[in-house]
mmCIF file of C-alpha atoms and ligand atoms in Angstrom:
data_model
loop_
_atom_site.group_PDB
_atom_site.id
_atom_site.type_symbol
_atom_site.label_atom_id
_atom_site.label_comp_id
_atom_site.label_asym_id
_atom_site.label_seq_id
_atom_site.Cartn_x
_atom_site.Cartn_y
_atom_site.Cartn_z
ATOM 1 C CA MET A 1 81.517 88.801 108.913
ATOM 2 C CA HIS A 2 80.449 92.249 110.118
ATOM 3 C CA THR A 3 77.438 93.733 108.425
ATOM 4 C CA PRO A 4 77.446 97.500 107.918
ATOM 5 C CA ILE A 5 74.229 99.142 109.041
ATOM 6 C CA PRO A 6 72.988 101.224 106.118
ATOM 7 C CA SER A 7 70.371 102.958 108.256
ATOM 8 C CA LEU A 8 73.070 105.229 109.640
ATOM 9 C CA LYS A 9 73.972 106.643 106.237
ATOM 10 C CA GLY A 10 72.689 110.206 105.950
ATOM 11 C CA ARG A 11 71.788 110.367 109.639
ATOM 12 C CA SER A 12 72.818 112.953 112.217
ATOM 13 C CA LEU A 13 74.086 112.217 115.723
ATOM 14 C CA LEU A 14 72.628 114.791 118.105
ATOM 15 C CA THR A 15 72.186 112.622 121.209
ATOM 16 C CA LEU A 16 72.858 108.964 121.998
ATOM 17 C CA GLN A 17 69.082 108.492 122.079
ATOM 18 C CA ASP A 18 69.188 108.917 118.272
ATOM 19 C CA LEU A 19 70.775 105.456 117.991
ATOM 20 C CA SER A 20 69.209 102.029 118.356
ATOM 21 C CA ASP A 21 71.063 99.466 120.498
ATOM 22 C CA GLN A 22 72.239 97.755 117.346
ATOM 23 C CA GLU A 23 73.519 101.009 115.841
ATOM 24 C CA PHE A 24 75.278 101.917 119.072
ATOM 25 C CA ALA A 25 76.995 98.513 119.227
ATOM 26 C CA TYR A 26 77.905 98.835 115.561
ATOM 27 C CA LEU A 27 79.597 102.209 116.122
ATOM 28 C CA LEU A 28 81.719 100.750 118.928
ATOM 29 C CA GLU A 29 82.652 97.765 116.810
ATOM 30 C CA LEU A 30 83.455 99.976 113.814
ATOM 31 C CA SER A 31 85.595 102.224 116.047
ATOM 32 C CA ALA A 32 87.639 99.227 117.189
ATOM 33 C CA ARG A 33 88.133 98.089 113.584
ATOM 34 C CA LEU A 34 89.145 101.571 112.424
ATOM 35 C CA LYS A 35 91.590 101.815 115.324
ATOM 36 C CA ALA A 36 93.158 98.458 114.412
ATOM 37 C CA ARG A 37 93.367 99.554 110.778
ATOM 38 C CA LYS A 38 95.170 102.752 111.705
ATOM 39 C CA ARG A 39 97.541 100.861 114.010
ATOM 40 C CA ALA A 40 98.288 98.482 111.135
ATOM 41 C CA GLY A 41 99.304 101.488 109.007
ATOM 42 C CA VAL A 42 96.455 101.144 106.519
ATOM 43 C CA ARG A 43 95.995 104.365 104.565
ATOM 44 C CA GLY A 44 92.274 104.988 104.577
ATOM 45 C CA ARG A 45 90.170 106.375 101.743
ATOM 46 C CA LEU A 46 86.750 105.829 103.249
ATOM 47 C CA LEU A 47 85.989 109.554 103.335
ATOM 48 C CA GLU A 48 87.850 110.555 100.187
ATOM 49 C CA ARG A 49 86.677 113.831 98.588
ATOM 50 C CA ARG A 50 84.368 114.567 101.543
ATOM 51 C CA ASN A 51 84.401 118.037 103.082
ATOM 52 C CA ILE A 52 83.604 118.475 106.756
ATOM 53 C CA ALA A 53 82.674 121.749 108.495
ATOM 54 C CA LEU A 54 83.492 122.180 112.177
ATOM 55 C CA ILE A 55 81.477 125.003 113.755
ATOM 56 C CA PHE A 56 82.801 125.680 117.245
ATOM 57 C CA GLU A 57 81.237 128.149 119.656
ATOM 58 C CA LYS A 58 83.138 126.783 122.692
ATOM 59 C CA SER A 59 86.818 125.881 123.108
ATOM 60 C CA SER A 60 88.086 122.416 122.325
ATOM 61 C CA THR A 61 91.336 120.517 122.084
ATOM 62 C CA ARG A 62 90.353 116.846 121.768
ATOM 63 C CA THR A 63 87.088 117.022 119.838
ATOM 64 C CA ARG A 64 88.294 119.550 117.309
ATOM 65 C CA CYS A 65 91.548 117.664 116.701
ATOM 66 C CA ALA A 66 89.797 114.284 116.633
ATOM 67 C CA PHE A 67 87.535 115.470 113.798
ATOM 68 C CA ILE A 68 90.483 116.932 111.898
ATOM 69 C CA VAL A 69 92.707 113.862 112.286
ATOM 70 C CA ALA A 70 89.890 111.369 111.661
ATOM 71 C CA ALA A 71 88.928 113.214 108.486
ATOM 72 C CA ALA A 72 92.537 113.414 107.244
ATOM 73 C CA ASP A 73 93.145 109.733 108.034
ATOM 74 C CA GLU A 74 90.383 108.757 105.618
ATOM 75 C CA GLY A 75 91.029 111.316 102.898
ATOM 76 C CA ALA A 76 88.512 114.009 103.894
ATOM 77 C CA GLN A 77 89.156 117.704 104.370
ATOM 78 C CA ALA A 78 87.963 119.404 107.576
ATOM 79 C CA GLU A 79 87.480 123.163 107.841
ATOM 80 C CA TYR A 80 87.436 124.744 111.309
ATOM 81 C CA LEU A 81 84.910 127.584 111.552
ATOM 82 C CA GLU A 82 85.310 129.639 114.701
ATOM 83 C CA ILE A 83 81.843 130.981 115.405
ATOM 84 C CA GLN A 84 83.053 134.586 115.615
ATOM 85 C CA ASP A 85 84.378 134.365 112.068
ATOM 86 C CA ILE A 86 81.121 133.328 110.411
ATOM 87 C CA HIS A 87 77.758 135.117 110.342
ATOM 88 C CA ILE A 88 75.685 132.500 112.194
ATOM 89 C CA GLY A 89 73.348 133.959 114.790
ATOM 90 C CA ARG A 90 74.307 137.561 114.050
ATOM 91 C CA LYS A 91 73.834 138.384 110.361
ATOM 92 C CA GLU A 92 72.444 135.010 109.327
ATOM 93 C CA SER A 93 70.063 132.582 110.965
ATOM 94 C CA VAL A 94 71.093 129.099 111.998
ATOM 95 C CA ALA A 95 68.704 127.688 109.371
ATOM 96 C CA ASP A 96 70.209 129.739 106.515
ATOM 97 C CA THR A 97 73.745 128.909 107.629
ATOM 98 C CA ALA A 98 72.782 125.232 107.653
ATOM 99 C CA ARG A 99 71.339 125.422 104.139
ATOM 100 C CA VAL A 100 74.448 127.155 102.806
ATOM 101 C CA LEU A 101 76.955 124.863 104.484
ATOM 102 C CA GLY A 102 74.890 121.825 103.532
ATOM 103 C CA ARG A 103 75.375 122.774 99.843
ATOM 104 C CA MET A 104 79.137 122.903 100.292
ATOM 105 C CA PHE A 105 80.020 120.322 102.919
ATOM 106 C CA ASP A 106 79.178 116.645 103.297
ATOM 107 C CA GLY A 107 78.899 116.779 107.098
ATOM 108 C CA ILE A 108 78.842 119.384 109.862
ATOM 109 C CA ALA A 109 80.086 119.104 113.451
ATOM 110 C CA PHE A 110 78.777 121.664 115.929
ATOM 111 C CA ARG A 111 80.007 122.481 119.434
ATOM 112 C CA GLY A 112 78.225 125.140 121.417
ATOM 113 C CA TYR A 113 75.777 126.096 124.100
ATOM 114 C CA ARG A 114 72.252 125.288 123.022
ATOM 115 C CA GLN A 115 71.088 121.845 121.957
ATOM 116 C CA ASP A 116 68.484 123.663 119.891
ATOM 117 C CA THR A 117 71.237 125.085 117.643
ATOM 118 C CA VAL A 118 72.589 121.677 116.668
ATOM 119 C CA GLU A 119 69.026 120.445 116.176
ATOM 120 C CA GLN A 120 68.228 123.377 113.878
ATOM 121 C CA LEU A 121 71.411 122.728 111.908
ATOM 122 C CA ALA A 122 70.394 119.089 111.485
ATOM 123 C CA ARG A 123 66.872 120.038 110.389
ATOM 124 C CA HIS A 124 68.051 122.375 107.659
ATOM 125 C CA ALA A 125 71.483 121.233 106.453
ATOM 126 C CA GLY A 126 70.421 118.226 104.375
ATOM 127 C CA VAL A 127 73.682 116.502 105.392
ATOM 128 C CA PRO A 128 74.623 114.680 108.622
ATOM 129 C CA VAL A 129 75.210 116.949 111.620
ATOM 130 C CA TRP A 130 77.192 115.697 114.620
ATOM 131 C CA ASN A 131 76.917 117.067 118.145
ATOM 132 C CA ALA A 132 80.458 117.859 119.262
ATOM 133 C CA LEU A 133 79.150 118.965 122.722
ATOM 134 C CA THR A 134 76.317 121.177 123.853
ATOM 135 C CA ASP A 135 75.241 122.241 127.334
ATOM 136 C CA GLU A 136 73.084 119.101 127.470
ATOM 137 C CA TRP A 137 74.871 116.273 125.648
ATOM 138 C CA HIS A 138 78.293 115.018 124.539
ATOM 139 C CA PRO A 139 77.560 111.869 122.512
ATOM 140 C CA THR A 140 80.912 111.433 120.736
ATOM 141 C CA GLN A 141 82.668 111.565 124.119
ATOM 142 C CA ILE A 142 80.671 108.712 125.569
ATOM 143 C CA LEU A 143 81.334 106.497 122.538
ATOM 144 C CA ALA A 144 85.063 106.939 123.241
ATOM 145 C CA ASP A 145 84.580 106.317 126.967
ATOM 146 C CA LEU A 146 82.739 103.069 126.422
ATOM 147 C CA LEU A 147 85.259 101.921 123.822
ATOM 148 C CA THR A 148 87.962 102.507 126.444
ATOM 149 C CA VAL A 149 86.052 100.476 129.047
ATOM 150 C CA GLN A 150 85.433 97.694 126.557
ATOM 151 C CA GLU A 151 89.115 97.568 125.619
ATOM 152 C CA ARG A 152 90.102 97.192 129.262
ATOM 153 C CA PHE A 153 87.462 94.697 130.400
ATOM 154 C CA GLY A 154 86.414 93.008 127.138
ATOM 155 C CA GLN A 155 82.770 93.770 127.879
ATOM 156 C CA LEU A 156 80.412 96.461 129.127
ATOM 157 C CA ALA A 157 77.344 94.630 130.414
ATOM 158 C CA GLY A 158 77.476 93.930 134.129
ATOM 159 C CA LEU A 159 80.301 96.380 134.910
ATOM 160 C CA LYS A 160 79.815 99.059 137.537
ATOM 161 C CA LEU A 161 80.662 102.644 136.542
ATOM 162 C CA VAL A 162 80.516 105.362 139.172
ATOM 163 C CA TYR A 163 80.546 108.987 138.095
ATOM 164 C CA VAL A 164 81.487 111.333 140.946
ATOM 165 C CA GLY A 165 81.008 115.100 140.618
ATOM 166 C CA ASP A 166 78.604 117.526 138.958
ATOM 167 C CA GLY A 167 75.716 115.152 138.347
ATOM 168 C CA ARG A 168 73.859 117.172 135.732
ATOM 169 C CA ASN A 169 76.351 118.231 133.082
ATOM 170 C CA ASN A 170 76.573 117.203 129.416
ATOM 171 C CA VAL A 171 79.043 114.365 130.040
ATOM 172 C CA VAL A 172 77.178 112.655 132.863
ATOM 173 C CA ASN A 173 73.804 113.150 131.145
ATOM 174 C CA THR A 174 75.114 111.246 128.139
ATOM 175 C CA LEU A 175 76.961 108.698 130.247
ATOM 176 C CA MET A 176 73.692 107.784 131.961
ATOM 177 C CA ILE A 177 72.161 106.940 128.581
ATOM 178 C CA GLY A 178 75.286 105.146 127.271
ATOM 179 C CA CYS A 179 75.649 102.975 130.379
ATOM 180 C CA ALA A 180 71.926 102.234 130.455
ATOM 181 C CA ARG A 181 71.791 100.925 126.931
ATOM 182 C CA THR A 182 74.859 98.714 127.354
ATOM 183 C CA GLY A 183 73.647 96.941 130.502
ATOM 184 C CA MET A 184 76.109 98.596 132.861
ATOM 185 C CA HIS A 185 75.393 99.482 136.488
ATOM 186 C CA MET A 186 75.822 103.230 136.656
ATOM 187 C CA VAL A 187 75.865 105.381 139.775
ATOM 188 C CA ASN A 188 75.596 109.145 139.425
ATOM 189 C CA CYS A 189 77.150 110.359 142.669
ATOM 190 C CA ALA A 190 76.646 114.083 143.204
ATOM 191 C CA PRO A 191 75.568 116.521 145.882
ATOM 192 C CA PRO A 192 71.759 116.818 146.148
ATOM 193 C CA GLU A 193 71.953 120.314 144.603
ATOM 194 C CA LEU A 194 73.591 118.851 141.468
ATOM 195 C CA ALA A 195 71.657 115.591 141.178
ATOM 196 C CA PRO A 196 70.406 114.647 137.701
ATOM 197 C CA ARG A 197 67.089 115.940 136.414
ATOM 198 C CA PRO A 198 64.317 113.520 137.479
ATOM 199 C CA ALA A 199 63.017 113.152 133.899
ATOM 200 C CA LEU A 200 66.447 112.130 132.605
ATOM 201 C CA LEU A 201 66.981 109.750 135.506
ATOM 202 C CA GLU A 202 63.646 108.096 134.744
ATOM 203 C CA GLN A 203 64.515 107.852 131.059
ATOM 204 C CA ALA A 204 67.893 106.253 131.831
ATOM 205 C CA GLN A 205 66.351 103.833 134.322
ATOM 206 C CA ALA A 206 63.687 102.791 131.830
ATOM 207 C CA LEU A 207 66.399 102.174 129.233
ATOM 208 C CA ALA A 208 68.634 100.256 131.671
ATOM 209 C CA ALA A 209 66.029 97.798 132.922
ATOM 210 C CA PRO A 210 65.542 95.745 129.728
ATOM 211 C CA HIS A 211 69.327 95.610 129.275
ATOM 212 C CA GLY A 212 69.843 94.121 132.749
ATOM 213 C CA GLY A 213 71.599 97.253 133.953
ATOM 214 C CA SER A 214 70.736 100.021 136.390
ATOM 215 C CA VAL A 215 71.135 103.757 136.894
ATOM 216 C CA VAL A 216 70.933 105.127 140.429
ATOM 217 C CA VAL A 217 71.785 108.335 142.240
ATOM 218 C CA SER A 218 73.989 108.549 145.331
ATOM 219 C CA HIS A 219 75.223 111.435 147.452
ATOM 220 C CA ASP A 220 77.873 109.394 149.270
ATOM 221 C CA PRO A 221 81.096 108.879 147.250
ATOM 222 C CA VAL A 222 82.643 106.251 149.546
ATOM 223 C CA ALA A 223 79.526 104.077 149.545
ATOM 224 C CA ALA A 224 78.925 104.671 145.833
ATOM 225 C CA VAL A 225 82.330 103.506 144.576
ATOM 226 C CA ARG A 226 82.281 100.144 146.426
ATOM 227 C CA GLY A 227 82.752 97.448 143.760
ATOM 228 C CA ALA A 228 83.285 99.976 140.934
ATOM 229 C CA HIS A 229 85.154 98.898 137.813
ATOM 230 C CA VAL A 230 85.230 102.458 136.490
ATOM 231 C CA VAL A 231 85.445 105.692 138.465
ATOM 232 C CA TYR A 232 84.729 108.688 136.236
ATOM 233 C CA THR A 233 84.772 112.384 136.926
ATOM 234 C CA ASP A 234 84.563 115.641 134.984
ATOM 235 C CA VAL A 235 85.244 119.297 135.739
ATOM 236 C CA TRP A 236 83.121 120.884 138.470
ATOM 237 C CA VAL A 237 82.311 123.904 136.306
ATOM 238 C CA SER A 238 81.468 123.309 132.670
ATOM 239 C CA MET A 239 82.047 125.781 129.850
ATOM 240 C CA GLY A 240 79.522 128.599 130.139
ATOM 241 C CA GLU A 241 79.079 128.210 133.933
ATOM 242 C CA GLU A 242 82.205 130.109 134.985
ATOM 243 C CA SER A 243 80.252 132.446 137.284
ATOM 244 C CA ARG A 244 79.386 129.436 139.482
ATOM 245 C CA PHE A 245 82.989 128.569 140.262
ATOM 246 C CA GLU A 246 82.954 129.492 143.987
ATOM 247 C CA GLU A 247 79.621 127.813 144.627
ATOM 248 C CA ARG A 248 80.759 124.610 142.881
ATOM 249 C CA LEU A 249 84.011 124.473 144.863
ATOM 250 C CA LYS A 250 82.004 124.460 148.080
ATOM 251 C CA LEU A 251 79.523 121.843 146.875
ATOM 252 C CA LEU A 252 81.986 119.521 145.189
ATOM 253 C CA ARG A 253 85.073 119.455 147.432
ATOM 254 C CA PRO A 254 83.776 116.290 149.178
ATOM 255 C CA TYR A 255 83.416 114.681 145.741
ATOM 256 C CA GLN A 256 87.072 114.874 144.724
ATOM 257 C CA VAL A 257 88.455 111.605 143.337
ATOM 258 C CA HIS A 258 91.558 110.836 145.415
ATOM 259 C CA GLY A 259 93.577 107.752 146.311
ATOM 260 C CA ASP A 260 91.424 106.819 149.320
ATOM 261 C CA LEU A 261 88.276 106.964 147.209
ATOM 262 C CA MET A 262 89.861 104.682 144.611
ATOM 263 C CA ARG A 263 90.871 102.278 147.418
ATOM 264 C CA ALA A 264 87.260 102.299 148.635
ATOM 265 C CA THR A 265 86.299 100.531 145.388
ATOM 266 C CA GLY A 266 87.875 97.380 146.843
ATOM 267 C CA HIS A 267 89.287 96.698 143.381
ATOM 268 C CA MET A 268 92.754 98.223 143.699
ATOM 269 C CA GLU A 269 94.476 95.019 144.780
ATOM 270 C CA SER A 270 92.995 92.995 141.937
ATOM 271 C CA GLY A 271 93.579 95.789 139.419
ATOM 272 C CA GLU A 272 89.924 95.550 138.358
ATOM 273 C CA VAL A 273 89.306 99.303 138.352
ATOM 274 C CA ILE A 274 90.182 102.154 136.021
ATOM 275 C CA PHE A 275 89.887 105.913 136.322
ATOM 276 C CA LEU A 276 88.394 107.944 133.471
ATOM 277 C CA HIS A 277 87.997 111.685 132.828
ATOM 278 C CA CYS A 278 86.870 113.244 129.550
ATOM 279 C CA LEU A 279 89.526 115.977 130.024
ATOM 280 C CA PRO A 280 90.611 118.718 130.348
ATOM 281 C CA ALA A 281 91.225 117.969 134.051
ATOM 282 C CA PHE A 282 92.242 120.078 137.023
ATOM 283 C CA HIS A 283 94.615 117.587 138.649
ATOM 284 C CA ASN A 284 97.490 119.870 139.674
ATOM 285 C CA ASP A 285 98.470 123.538 139.957
ATOM 286 C CA GLN A 286 99.671 123.842 136.367
ATOM 287 C CA THR A 287 96.663 125.715 135.002
ATOM 288 C CA GLU A 288 95.587 129.309 135.381
ATOM 289 C CA ALA A 289 92.476 128.218 137.293
ATOM 290 C CA THR A 290 94.286 125.987 139.784
ATOM 291 C CA ARG A 291 97.571 127.829 140.358
ATOM 292 C CA THR A 292 96.575 128.694 143.910
ATOM 293 C CA LEU A 293 93.847 126.088 144.478
ATOM 294 C CA GLY A 294 95.738 122.942 143.474
ATOM 295 C CA PRO A 295 93.900 119.832 142.268
ATOM 296 C CA LEU A 296 90.119 120.027 142.077
ATOM 297 C CA GLU A 297 88.041 117.087 140.804
ATOM 298 C CA VAL A 298 90.934 114.574 140.811
ATOM 299 C CA THR A 299 94.277 114.391 142.572
ATOM 300 C CA GLU A 300 97.616 113.953 140.876
ATOM 301 C CA GLU A 301 98.009 110.536 142.554
ATOM 302 C CA VAL A 302 94.939 109.203 140.723
ATOM 303 C CA PHE A 303 95.396 111.092 137.471
ATOM 304 C CA GLU A 304 98.980 109.877 137.014
ATOM 305 C CA SER A 305 98.362 106.323 138.266
ATOM 306 C CA PRO A 306 98.698 103.202 136.104
ATOM 307 C CA TYR A 307 94.942 102.624 136.415
ATOM 308 C CA SER A 308 94.221 106.061 134.914
ATOM 309 C CA LYS A 309 93.207 105.479 131.283
ATOM 310 C CA VAL A 310 92.512 109.113 130.433
ATOM 311 C CA PHE A 311 94.919 109.268 127.502
ATOM 312 C CA ASP A 312 93.600 106.035 125.961
ATOM 313 C CA GLN A 313 90.205 107.667 126.331
ATOM 314 C CA ALA A 314 91.447 110.855 124.633
ATOM 315 C CA GLU A 315 92.978 108.881 121.743
ATOM 316 C CA ASN A 316 89.747 106.963 121.327
ATOM 317 C CA ARG A 317 88.010 110.223 120.470
ATOM 318 C CA VAL A 318 89.636 109.963 117.030
ATOM 319 C CA HIS A 319 88.582 106.379 116.381
ATOM 320 C CA THR A 320 84.990 106.846 117.541
ATOM 321 C CA ILE A 321 84.511 110.148 115.720
ATOM 322 C CA LYS A 322 85.926 108.494 112.616
ATOM 323 C CA ALA A 323 83.393 105.682 113.028
ATOM 324 C CA VAL A 324 80.556 108.209 113.318
ATOM 325 C CA MET A 325 81.660 109.967 110.107
ATOM 326 C CA VAL A 326 82.233 106.718 108.193
ATOM 327 C CA ALA A 327 78.894 105.267 109.305
ATOM 328 C CA THR A 328 76.850 108.366 108.520
ATOM 329 C CA LEU A 329 78.610 109.412 105.298
ATOM 330 C CA THR A 330 79.262 106.056 103.629
ATOM 331 C CA GLU A 331 78.018 102.487 103.367
ATOM 332 C CA GLY A 332 80.508 101.570 106.120
ATOM 333 C CA ILE A 333 83.085 98.811 105.824
ATOM 334 C CA ALA A 334 82.641 95.095 105.740
ATOM 335 C CA GLY A 335 84.413 93.220 108.524
HETATM 336 N N1 CP B 1 86.706 115.913 126.165
HETATM 337 C C1 CP B 1 86.561 116.931 125.295
HETATM 338 O O1 CP B 1 85.517 117.108 124.672
HETATM 339 O O2 CP B 1 87.664 117.706 125.190
HETATM 340 P P1 CP B 1 87.774 119.076 124.382
HETATM 341 O O3 CP B 1 86.941 120.089 125.128
HETATM 342 O O4 CP B 1 89.229 119.387 124.413
HETATM 343 O O5 CP B 1 87.249 118.852 122.999
HETATM 344 N N1 NVA B 2 81.467 119.184 131.090
HETATM 345 C C1 NVA B 2 82.586 119.752 130.396
HETATM 346 C C2 NVA B 2 83.076 118.808 129.355
HETATM 347 C C3 NVA B 2 84.269 119.279 128.584
HETATM 348 C C4 NVA B 2 84.719 118.302 127.574
HETATM 349 C C5 NVA B 2 82.209 121.082 129.792
HETATM 350 O O1 NVA B 2 81.132 121.177 129.200
HETATM 351 O O2 NVA B 2 82.966 122.040 129.917
#
């Protein structure tokens, strides 16, 4: 018997730190149940008559579509609000926008630059607000990542996850917290110039210790990945940092995830390693940015390998986002 956790009803999700261990575990469990339900063809009505606003200041394929599909699957209606098309920040303050939308919608997802914007929305909306990515955090992504790891290995605690790349972006910041609170051994492997902020590292380490896990920093990819069950990377230049492209190429070339790096895990023979990437990924020359440069953070060999679980991870965005909406808008579902 699964017990819904009522404390999540009416709550926002702005960072993973907003959740207790029990709430975090519950969201993963609920995601798995909602996924099984969808696979079984159950037509959901858990969010019937709810209206969801999606305010997006930055581009998105997965997160935007995951909210729309998750809402539709459970009978809710999602409205995409491109930031240029509404008054927020220009003719109307964030607080006023929040108060207006909170009178019309049952929940609001926000993707944009400043964490402060999503926090202001949450303070004033009177309805749950979900962080769909800011410069600092990407909580719904990490729920999907950890669901993907759990599906593959049947557990999280004790597994080693090595993130290789830009060590201070929204994805890795959140991954440090997610791994810490699930008892994983996490290595943030980045050049010294892109190492995580000391305060965040300390916070993650303090969270990891009582869970029997660890969070450490490395600058040496080959040494870092030894024994890894999960190798994870993200783009070298996040949205909003485009002017740093050349500098990042120079710093991060030695941190590319390629076949030899995956072999250095020592887990290729046994099949005990997977590759993850939140996507979008620069793994070939098929994008505008990589037409002349070729693969950046991951090679085609790794991206297209059987151990690459990036599309399971992308699909899991729907199930985890659905769990977040169900848990924060309703009483949840009994197991
Ligand atoms: N991973 C992720 O957030 O993808 P989108 O930018 O496409 O939403
Ligand atoms: N770090 C990336 C994640 C994209 C999903 C970015 O912010 O652009």
